[in-house]
Coordinates of C-alpha atoms in Angstrom, one line a residue:
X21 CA 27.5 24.3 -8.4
X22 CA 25.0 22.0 -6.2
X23 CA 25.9 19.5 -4.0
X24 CA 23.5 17.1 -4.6
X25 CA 21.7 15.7 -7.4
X26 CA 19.4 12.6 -7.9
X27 CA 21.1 10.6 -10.3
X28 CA 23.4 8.1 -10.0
X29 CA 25.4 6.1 -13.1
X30 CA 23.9 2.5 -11.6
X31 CA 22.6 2.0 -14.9
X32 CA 25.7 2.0 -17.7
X33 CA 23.6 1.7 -20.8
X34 CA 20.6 2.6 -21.5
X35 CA 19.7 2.7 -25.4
X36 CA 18.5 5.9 -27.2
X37 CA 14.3 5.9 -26.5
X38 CA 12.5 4.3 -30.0
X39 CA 12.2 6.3 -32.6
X40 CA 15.4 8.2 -31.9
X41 CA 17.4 7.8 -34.9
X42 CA 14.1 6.5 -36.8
X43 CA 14.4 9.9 -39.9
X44 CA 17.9 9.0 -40.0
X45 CA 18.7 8.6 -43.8
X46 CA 22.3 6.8 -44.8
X47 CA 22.0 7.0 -48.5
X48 CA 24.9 9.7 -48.7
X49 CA 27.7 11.2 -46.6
X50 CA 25.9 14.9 -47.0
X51 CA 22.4 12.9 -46.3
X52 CA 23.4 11.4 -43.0
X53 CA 25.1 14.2 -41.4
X54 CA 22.0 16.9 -42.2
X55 CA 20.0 14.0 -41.0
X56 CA 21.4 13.6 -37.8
X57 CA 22.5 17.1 -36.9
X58 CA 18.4 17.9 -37.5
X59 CA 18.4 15.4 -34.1
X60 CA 21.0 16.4 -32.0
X61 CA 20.9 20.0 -32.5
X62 CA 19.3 22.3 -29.9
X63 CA 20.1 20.4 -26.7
X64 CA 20.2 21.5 -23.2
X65 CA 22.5 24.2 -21.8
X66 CA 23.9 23.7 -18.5
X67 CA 26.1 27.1 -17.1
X68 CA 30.1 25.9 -17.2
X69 CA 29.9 27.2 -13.1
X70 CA 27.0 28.2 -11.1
X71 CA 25.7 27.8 -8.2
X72 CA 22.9 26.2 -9.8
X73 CA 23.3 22.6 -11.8
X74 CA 26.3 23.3 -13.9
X75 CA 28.7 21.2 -15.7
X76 CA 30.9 20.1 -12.5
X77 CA 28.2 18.3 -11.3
X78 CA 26.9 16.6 -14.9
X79 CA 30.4 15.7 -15.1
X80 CA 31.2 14.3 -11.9
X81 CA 28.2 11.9 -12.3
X82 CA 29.3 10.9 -16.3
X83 CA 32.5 10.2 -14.8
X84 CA 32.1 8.7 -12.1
X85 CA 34.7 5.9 -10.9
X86 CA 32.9 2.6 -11.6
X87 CA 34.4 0.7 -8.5
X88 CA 34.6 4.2 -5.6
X89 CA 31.2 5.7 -6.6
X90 CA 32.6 8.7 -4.6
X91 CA 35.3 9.6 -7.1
X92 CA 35.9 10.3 -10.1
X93 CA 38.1 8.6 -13.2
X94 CA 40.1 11.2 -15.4
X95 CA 40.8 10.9 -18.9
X96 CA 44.3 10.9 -18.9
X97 CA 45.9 9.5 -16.3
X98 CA 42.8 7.6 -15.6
X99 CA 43.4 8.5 -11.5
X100 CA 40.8 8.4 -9.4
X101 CA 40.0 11.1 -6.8
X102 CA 37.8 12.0 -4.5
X103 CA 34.9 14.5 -5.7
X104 CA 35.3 17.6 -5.1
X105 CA 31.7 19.5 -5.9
X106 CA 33.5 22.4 -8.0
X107 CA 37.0 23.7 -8.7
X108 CA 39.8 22.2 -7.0
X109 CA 43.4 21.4 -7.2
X110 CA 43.7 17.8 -8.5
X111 CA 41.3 17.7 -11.9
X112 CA 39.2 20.1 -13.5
X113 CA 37.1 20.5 -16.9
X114 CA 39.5 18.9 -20.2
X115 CA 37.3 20.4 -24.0
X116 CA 38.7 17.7 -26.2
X117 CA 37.7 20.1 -28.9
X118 CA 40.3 23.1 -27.3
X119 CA 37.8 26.3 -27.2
X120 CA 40.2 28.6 -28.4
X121 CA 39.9 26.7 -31.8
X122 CA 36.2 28.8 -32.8
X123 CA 34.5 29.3 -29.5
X124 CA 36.7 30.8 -26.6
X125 CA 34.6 33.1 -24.8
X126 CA 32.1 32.4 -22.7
X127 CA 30.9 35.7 -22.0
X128 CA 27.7 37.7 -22.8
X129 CA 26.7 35.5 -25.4
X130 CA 25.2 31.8 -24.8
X131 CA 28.4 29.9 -25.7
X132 CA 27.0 26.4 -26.7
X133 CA 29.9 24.7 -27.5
X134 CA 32.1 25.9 -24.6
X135 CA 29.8 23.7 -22.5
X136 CA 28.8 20.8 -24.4
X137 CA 29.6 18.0 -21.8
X138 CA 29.4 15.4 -24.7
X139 CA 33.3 17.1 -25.2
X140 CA 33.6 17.5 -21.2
X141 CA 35.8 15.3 -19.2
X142 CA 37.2 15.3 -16.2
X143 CA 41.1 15.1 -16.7
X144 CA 44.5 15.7 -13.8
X145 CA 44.6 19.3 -14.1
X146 CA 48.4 18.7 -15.1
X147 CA 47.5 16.6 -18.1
X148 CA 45.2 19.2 -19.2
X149 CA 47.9 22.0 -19.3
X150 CA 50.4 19.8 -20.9
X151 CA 47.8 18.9 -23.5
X152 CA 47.3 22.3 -23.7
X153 CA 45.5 23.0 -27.8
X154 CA 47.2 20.3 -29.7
X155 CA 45.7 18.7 -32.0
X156 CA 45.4 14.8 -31.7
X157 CA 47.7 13.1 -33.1
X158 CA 50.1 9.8 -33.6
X159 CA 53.6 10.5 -31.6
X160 CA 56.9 8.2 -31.4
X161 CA 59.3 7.1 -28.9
X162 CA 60.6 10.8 -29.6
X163 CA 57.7 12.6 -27.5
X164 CA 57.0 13.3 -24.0
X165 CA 55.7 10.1 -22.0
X166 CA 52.7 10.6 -19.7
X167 CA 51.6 7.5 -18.0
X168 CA 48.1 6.0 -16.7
X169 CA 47.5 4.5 -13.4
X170 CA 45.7 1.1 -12.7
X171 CA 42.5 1.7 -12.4
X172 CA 39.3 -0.2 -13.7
X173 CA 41.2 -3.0 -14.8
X174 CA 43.2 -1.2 -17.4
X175 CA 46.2 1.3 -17.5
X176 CA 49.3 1.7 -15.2
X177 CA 51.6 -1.0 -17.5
X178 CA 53.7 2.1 -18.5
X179 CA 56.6 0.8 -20.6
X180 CA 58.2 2.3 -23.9
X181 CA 56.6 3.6 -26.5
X182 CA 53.3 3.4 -27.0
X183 CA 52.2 1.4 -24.0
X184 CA 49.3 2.2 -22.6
X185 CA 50.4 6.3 -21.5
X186 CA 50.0 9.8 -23.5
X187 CA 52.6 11.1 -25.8
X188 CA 53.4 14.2 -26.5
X189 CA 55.1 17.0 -28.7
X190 CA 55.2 20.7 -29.8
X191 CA 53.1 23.3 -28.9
X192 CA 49.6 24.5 -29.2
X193 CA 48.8 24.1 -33.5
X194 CA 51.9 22.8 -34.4
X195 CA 52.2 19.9 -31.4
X196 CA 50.5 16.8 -30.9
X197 CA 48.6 14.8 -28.1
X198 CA 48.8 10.8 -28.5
X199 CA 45.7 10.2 -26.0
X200 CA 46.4 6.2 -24.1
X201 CA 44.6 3.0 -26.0
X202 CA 42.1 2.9 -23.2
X203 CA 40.5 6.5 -24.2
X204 CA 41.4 7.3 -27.7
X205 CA 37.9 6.6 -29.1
X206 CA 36.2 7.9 -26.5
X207 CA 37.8 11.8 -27.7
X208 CA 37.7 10.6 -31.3
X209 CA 34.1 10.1 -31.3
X210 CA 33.5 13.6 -29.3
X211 CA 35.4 15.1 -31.7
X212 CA 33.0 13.8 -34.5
X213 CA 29.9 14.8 -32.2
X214 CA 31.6 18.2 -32.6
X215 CA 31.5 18.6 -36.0
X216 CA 28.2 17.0 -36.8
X217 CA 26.1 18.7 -33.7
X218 CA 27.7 22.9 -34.8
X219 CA 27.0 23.7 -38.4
X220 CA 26.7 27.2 -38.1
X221 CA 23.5 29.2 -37.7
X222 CA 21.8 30.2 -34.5
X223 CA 20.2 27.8 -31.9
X224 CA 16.8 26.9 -32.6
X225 CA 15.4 27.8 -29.7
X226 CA 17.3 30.5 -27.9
X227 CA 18.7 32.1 -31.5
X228 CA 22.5 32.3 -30.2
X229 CA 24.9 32.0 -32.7
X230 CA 26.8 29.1 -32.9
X231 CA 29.9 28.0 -35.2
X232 CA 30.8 25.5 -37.9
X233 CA 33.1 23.4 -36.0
X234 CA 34.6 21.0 -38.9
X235 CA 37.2 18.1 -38.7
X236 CA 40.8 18.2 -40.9
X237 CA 44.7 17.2 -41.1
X238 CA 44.9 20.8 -42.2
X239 CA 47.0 23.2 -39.1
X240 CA 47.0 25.8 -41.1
X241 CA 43.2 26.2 -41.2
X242 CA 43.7 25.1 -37.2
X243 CA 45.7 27.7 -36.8
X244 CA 43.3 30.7 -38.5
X245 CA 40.5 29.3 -36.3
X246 CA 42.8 29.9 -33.3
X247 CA 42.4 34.1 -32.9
X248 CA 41.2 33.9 -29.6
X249 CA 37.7 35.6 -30.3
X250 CA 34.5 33.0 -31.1
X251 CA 34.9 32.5 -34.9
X252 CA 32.0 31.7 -37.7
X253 CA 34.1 28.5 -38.5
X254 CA 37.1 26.5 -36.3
X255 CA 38.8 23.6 -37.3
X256 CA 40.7 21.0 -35.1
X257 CA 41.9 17.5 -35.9
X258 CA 43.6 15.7 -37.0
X259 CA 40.6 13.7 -38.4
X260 CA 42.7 11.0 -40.1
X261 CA 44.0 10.1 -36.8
X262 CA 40.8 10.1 -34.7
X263 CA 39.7 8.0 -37.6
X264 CA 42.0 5.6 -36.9
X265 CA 41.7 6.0 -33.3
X266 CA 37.9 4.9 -33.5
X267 CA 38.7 2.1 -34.9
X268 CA 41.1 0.9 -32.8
X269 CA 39.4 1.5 -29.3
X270 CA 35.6 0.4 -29.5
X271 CA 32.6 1.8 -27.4
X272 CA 33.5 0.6 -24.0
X273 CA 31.1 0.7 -20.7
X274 CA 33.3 3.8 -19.1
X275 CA 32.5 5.2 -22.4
X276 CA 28.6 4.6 -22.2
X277 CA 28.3 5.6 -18.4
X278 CA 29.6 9.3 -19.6
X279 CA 27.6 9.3 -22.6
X280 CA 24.3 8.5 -20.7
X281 CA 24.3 10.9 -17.9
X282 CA 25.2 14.1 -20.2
X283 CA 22.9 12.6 -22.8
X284 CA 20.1 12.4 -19.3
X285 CA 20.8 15.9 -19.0
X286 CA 21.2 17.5 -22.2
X287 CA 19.0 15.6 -24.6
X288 CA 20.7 14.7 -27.1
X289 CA 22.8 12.0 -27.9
X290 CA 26.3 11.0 -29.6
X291 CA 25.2 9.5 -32.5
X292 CA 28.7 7.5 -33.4
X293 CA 28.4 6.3 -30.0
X294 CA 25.0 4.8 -30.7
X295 CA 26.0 3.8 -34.1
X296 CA 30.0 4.0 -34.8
X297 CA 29.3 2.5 -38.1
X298 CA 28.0 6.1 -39.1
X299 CA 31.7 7.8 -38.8
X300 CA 33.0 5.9 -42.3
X301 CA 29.6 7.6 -44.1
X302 CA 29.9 10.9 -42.5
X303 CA 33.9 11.7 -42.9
X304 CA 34.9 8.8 -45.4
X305 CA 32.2 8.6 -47.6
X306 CA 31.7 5.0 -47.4
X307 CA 28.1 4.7 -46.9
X308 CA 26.2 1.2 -46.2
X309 CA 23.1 1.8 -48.4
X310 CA 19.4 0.8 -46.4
X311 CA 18.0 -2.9 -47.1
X312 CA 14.5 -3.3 -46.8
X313 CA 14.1 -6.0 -43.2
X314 CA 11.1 -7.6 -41.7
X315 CA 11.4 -4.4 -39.5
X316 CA 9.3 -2.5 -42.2
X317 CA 6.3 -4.7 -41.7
X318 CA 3.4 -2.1 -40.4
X319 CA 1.0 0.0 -41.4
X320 CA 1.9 3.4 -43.5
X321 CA 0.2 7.1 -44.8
X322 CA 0.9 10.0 -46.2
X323 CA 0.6 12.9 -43.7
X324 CA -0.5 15.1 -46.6
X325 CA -3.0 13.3 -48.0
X326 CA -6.1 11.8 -46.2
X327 CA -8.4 9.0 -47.5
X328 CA -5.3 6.4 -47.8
X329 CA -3.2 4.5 -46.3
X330 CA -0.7 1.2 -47.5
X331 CA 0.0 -2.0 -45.3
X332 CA 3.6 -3.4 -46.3
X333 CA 4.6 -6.9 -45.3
X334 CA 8.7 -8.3 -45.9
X335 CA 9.0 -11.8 -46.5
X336 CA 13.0 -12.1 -45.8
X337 CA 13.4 -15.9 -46.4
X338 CA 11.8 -15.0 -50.2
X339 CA 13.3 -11.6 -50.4
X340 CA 9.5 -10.3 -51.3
X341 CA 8.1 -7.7 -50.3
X342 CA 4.1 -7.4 -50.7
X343 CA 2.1 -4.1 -50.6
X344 CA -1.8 -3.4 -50.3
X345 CA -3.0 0.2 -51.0
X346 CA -6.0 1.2 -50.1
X347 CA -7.5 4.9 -50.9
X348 CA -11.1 5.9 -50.2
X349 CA -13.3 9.6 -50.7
X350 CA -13.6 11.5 -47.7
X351 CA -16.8 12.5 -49.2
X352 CA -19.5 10.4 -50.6
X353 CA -19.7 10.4 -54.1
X354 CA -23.2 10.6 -56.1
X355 CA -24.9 7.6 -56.3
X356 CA -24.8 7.7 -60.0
X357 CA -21.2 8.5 -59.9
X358 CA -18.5 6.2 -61.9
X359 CA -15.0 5.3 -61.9
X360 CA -12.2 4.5 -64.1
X361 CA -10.3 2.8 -61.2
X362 CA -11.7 0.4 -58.8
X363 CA -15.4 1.4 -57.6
X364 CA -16.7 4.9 -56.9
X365 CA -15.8 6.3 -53.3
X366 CA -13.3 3.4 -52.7
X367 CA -10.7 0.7 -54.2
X368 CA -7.8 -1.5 -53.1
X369 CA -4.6 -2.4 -55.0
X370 CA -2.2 -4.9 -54.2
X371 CA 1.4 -5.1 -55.5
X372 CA 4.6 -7.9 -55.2
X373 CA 7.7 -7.8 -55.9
X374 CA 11.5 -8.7 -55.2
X375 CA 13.5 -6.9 -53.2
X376 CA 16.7 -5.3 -54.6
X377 CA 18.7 -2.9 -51.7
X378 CA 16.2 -0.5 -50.3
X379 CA 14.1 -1.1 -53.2
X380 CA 11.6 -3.2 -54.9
X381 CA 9.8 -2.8 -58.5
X382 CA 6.1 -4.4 -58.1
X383 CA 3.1 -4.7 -60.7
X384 CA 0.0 -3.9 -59.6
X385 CA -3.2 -5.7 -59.2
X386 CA -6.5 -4.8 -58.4
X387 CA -9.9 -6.8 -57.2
X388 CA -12.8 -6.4 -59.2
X389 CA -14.7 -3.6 -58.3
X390 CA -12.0 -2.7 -55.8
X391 CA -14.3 -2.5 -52.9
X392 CA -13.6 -3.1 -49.3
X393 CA -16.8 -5.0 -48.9
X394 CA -18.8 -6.4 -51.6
X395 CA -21.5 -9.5 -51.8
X396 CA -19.7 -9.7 -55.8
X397 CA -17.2 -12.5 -56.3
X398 CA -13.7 -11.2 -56.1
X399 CA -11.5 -11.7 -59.0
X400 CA -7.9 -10.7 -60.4
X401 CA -6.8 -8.9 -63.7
X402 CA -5.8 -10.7 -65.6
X403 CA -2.9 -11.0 -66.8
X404 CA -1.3 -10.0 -63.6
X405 CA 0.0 -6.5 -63.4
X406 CA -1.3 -4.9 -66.5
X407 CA -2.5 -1.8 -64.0
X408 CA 0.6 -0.7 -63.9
X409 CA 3.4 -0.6 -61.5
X410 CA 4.9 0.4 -58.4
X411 CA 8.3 1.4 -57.6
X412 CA 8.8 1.5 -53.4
X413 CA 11.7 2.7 -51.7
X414 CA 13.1 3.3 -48.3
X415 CA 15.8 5.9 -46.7
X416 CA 15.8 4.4 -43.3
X417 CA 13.2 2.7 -41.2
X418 CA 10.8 5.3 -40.7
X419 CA 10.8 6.8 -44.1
X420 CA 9.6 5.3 -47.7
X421 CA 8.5 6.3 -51.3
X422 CA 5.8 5.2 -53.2
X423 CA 5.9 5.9 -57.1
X424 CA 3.4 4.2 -59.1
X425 CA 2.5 4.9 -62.7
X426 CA -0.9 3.1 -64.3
X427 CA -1.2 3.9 -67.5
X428 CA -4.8 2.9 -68.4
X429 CA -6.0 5.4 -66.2
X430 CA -2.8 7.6 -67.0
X431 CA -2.0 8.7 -63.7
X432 CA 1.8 9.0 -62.1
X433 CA 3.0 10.2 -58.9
X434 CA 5.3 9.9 -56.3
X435 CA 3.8 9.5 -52.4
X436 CA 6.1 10.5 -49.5
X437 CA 5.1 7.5 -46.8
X438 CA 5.9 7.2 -43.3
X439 CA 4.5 4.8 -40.7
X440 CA 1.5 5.7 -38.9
X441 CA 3.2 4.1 -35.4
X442 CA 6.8 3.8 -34.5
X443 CA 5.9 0.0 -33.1
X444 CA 8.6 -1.6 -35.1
X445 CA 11.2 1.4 -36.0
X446 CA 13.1 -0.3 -32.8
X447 CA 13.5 -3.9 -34.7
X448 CA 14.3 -2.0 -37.7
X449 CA 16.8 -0.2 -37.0
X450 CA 18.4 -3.3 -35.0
X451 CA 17.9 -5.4 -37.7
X452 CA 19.5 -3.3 -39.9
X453 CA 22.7 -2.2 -38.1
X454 CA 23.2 -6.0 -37.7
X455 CA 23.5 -6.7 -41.3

């Protein structure tokens, strides 16, 4: 644990750097979560307590109280207290994803999860034991009330059932923890982070294992997860309910501030967080398919192939999309050389066509001669399209597909594209999660 550190949670948002979520692809549930596990995998350990930067001091700076900048704001009871710098007897360290469901010891072995702060928070240290390992979940006017205070212009209104104060029941597998309206999304969306960031396999970079952590209403799989030794696979829930809990409390800025500094420290980020529109893909399998946007307009290759490259332009207001393909030798051909497309050593197609989705069907055109600069007059086939066509298509906003097929020539193929700068992946990606 260190004293001091240079960072302070002035700033409350600050949005993932460009490019961040640009080889995200949306097209399926199974799609989007390998796609962003691939990005958030492999972050930043930080020791659970050292005398070095550990997570008491990440955590006291993600939770920061917003108004006392020299205390803290649990999750709970939503107190505030003065920081400590470490252990103490008022809050301590709350795993919204219990570690004795898949990952309790944090021995010999570099225990990822266990210190993940993106599941970290800063709770009463009473709260935490009474929350003990139950899974989240509704209550009723039945369960144990266990109020917020005013703090941050929310909590402390108390009242019956639900209020704005925890509920609980049961014990450990079989009990349930009703987290307060002000915080319910912020675990649910942890949770989610959970599952999606620990698929199983070994750490990319330091090759510790690490477990398939995996969201369910199932407590009997809970309960075979809970063995108290780090497991292959653990399960915790109940995903219906933090589904539900999502939904009803948005991203907040208290939310944000945490999400930030352990995202400053760790490098990587909660994607449903960034984008809660993801969770309905990833666990409910309602998936908002890519449309092509004005965000697309830039230049494109393939990284495999040199001597080509495609300019793509989207006219929204027409719902158009227009495509010019250029491809060129790398080596000079004979000067007697000929060609059955365009001239020898060079050529350049164009292509037009409406757009559909994340797709658009195009004919293909060609100048004559196909050259990039020529004293001839330029002229069009004619009739329009009869080289053949183009199919292009888009996962996300920094990845397409070319598939063209011109028969007079007979050649077919499909050409992996991506852009050759991420200038406009930003406006993309805005434009699309504002459809």
């Amino acid at each position: 644990m260190v004293t001091c550190l240079a960072f302070t949670t002035g700033l409350v948002r600050a949005d993932a750097e460009p490019g961040y979520y640009a080889t995200v692809i949306t097209s399926t549930p199974q799609a989007l979560r390998d796609s962003l596990h691939a990005i958030i995998d492999d972050h930043t350990r930080y020791p659970y307590t050292s005398s070095s930067t550990d997570t008491w001091d990440v955590l006291e700076i993600a939770d920061e109280d917003r108004d006392v900048p020299n205390n803290i704001t649990t999750i709970y009871r939503n107190a505030s207290y003065l920081k400590r710098n470490g252990g103490n007897d008022f809050y301590n360290r709350e795993h919204t994803w219990p570690k004795s469901y898949g990952f309790p010891d944090n021995g010999a072995s570099l225990n990822y999860p266990y210190t993940d702060m993106h599941h970290l928070f800063l709770s009463d240290s009473d709260y935490n034991f009474e929350r003990s390992n139950k899974p989240y979940d509704g209550c009723d006017a039945g369960c144990q009330q266990h109020v917020t205070v005013s703090n941050d212009g929310r909590g402390g209104a108390g009242g019956g059932y639900p209020g704005d104060s925890n509920w609980t029941d049961g014990e450990y597998t079989y009990g349930r923890w009703e987290t307060w309206s002000g915080r319910r999304g912020d675990v649910a969306r942890a949770m989610m982070y959970m599952d999606v960031r620990y698929e199983g396999g070994l750490h990319g970079i330091t090759g510790f294992a690490e477990p398939d952590l995996i969201l369910t209403d199932n407590r009997d799989l809970m309960d075979q997860s809970n063995t108290g030794n780090n497991e292959a696979v653990g399960y915790m829930g109940l995903l219906s309910v933090l589904l539900q809990w999502h939904a009803e409390d948005p991203v907040d800025a208290i939310e944000m501030q945490h999400h930030e500094a352990v995202a400053s420290f760790q490098g990587n980020r909660n994607p449903f967080i960034d984008h809660p529109e993801w969770a309905a893909c990833v666990f409910e399998v309602i998936c908002p398919v890519f449309q092509m946007n004005a965000g697309l307009n830039d230049a494109w290759y393939n990284a495999e192939t040199s001597g080509q490259g495609f300019f793509i332009t989207i006219f929204p207001e027409l719902n158009v999309v227009s495509m010019a393909w250029f491809t060129y030798d790398t080596e000079l051909p004979p000067e007697d050389a000929t060609a059955n497309l365009g001239d020898p050593g060079h050529r350049w197609l164009t292509a037009v066509g409406p757009i559909e989705g994340n797709r658009a069907t195009m004919n293909i055109e060609i100048a004559s001669g196909g050259l990039f600069d020529t004293a001839t007059e330029i002229t069009r086939t004619d009739p329009p399209g009869s080289y053949g066509s183009i199919e292009l298509s888009f996962d996300n906003c920094s990845a397409g597909t070319v598939e063209y097929d011109i028969p007079p020539i007979n050649r077919q193929g499909v050409i992996p594209i991506r852009r050759v700068a991420d200038d406009n992946a930003v406006l993309c990606e805005a434009l699309d999660a504002n459809r």
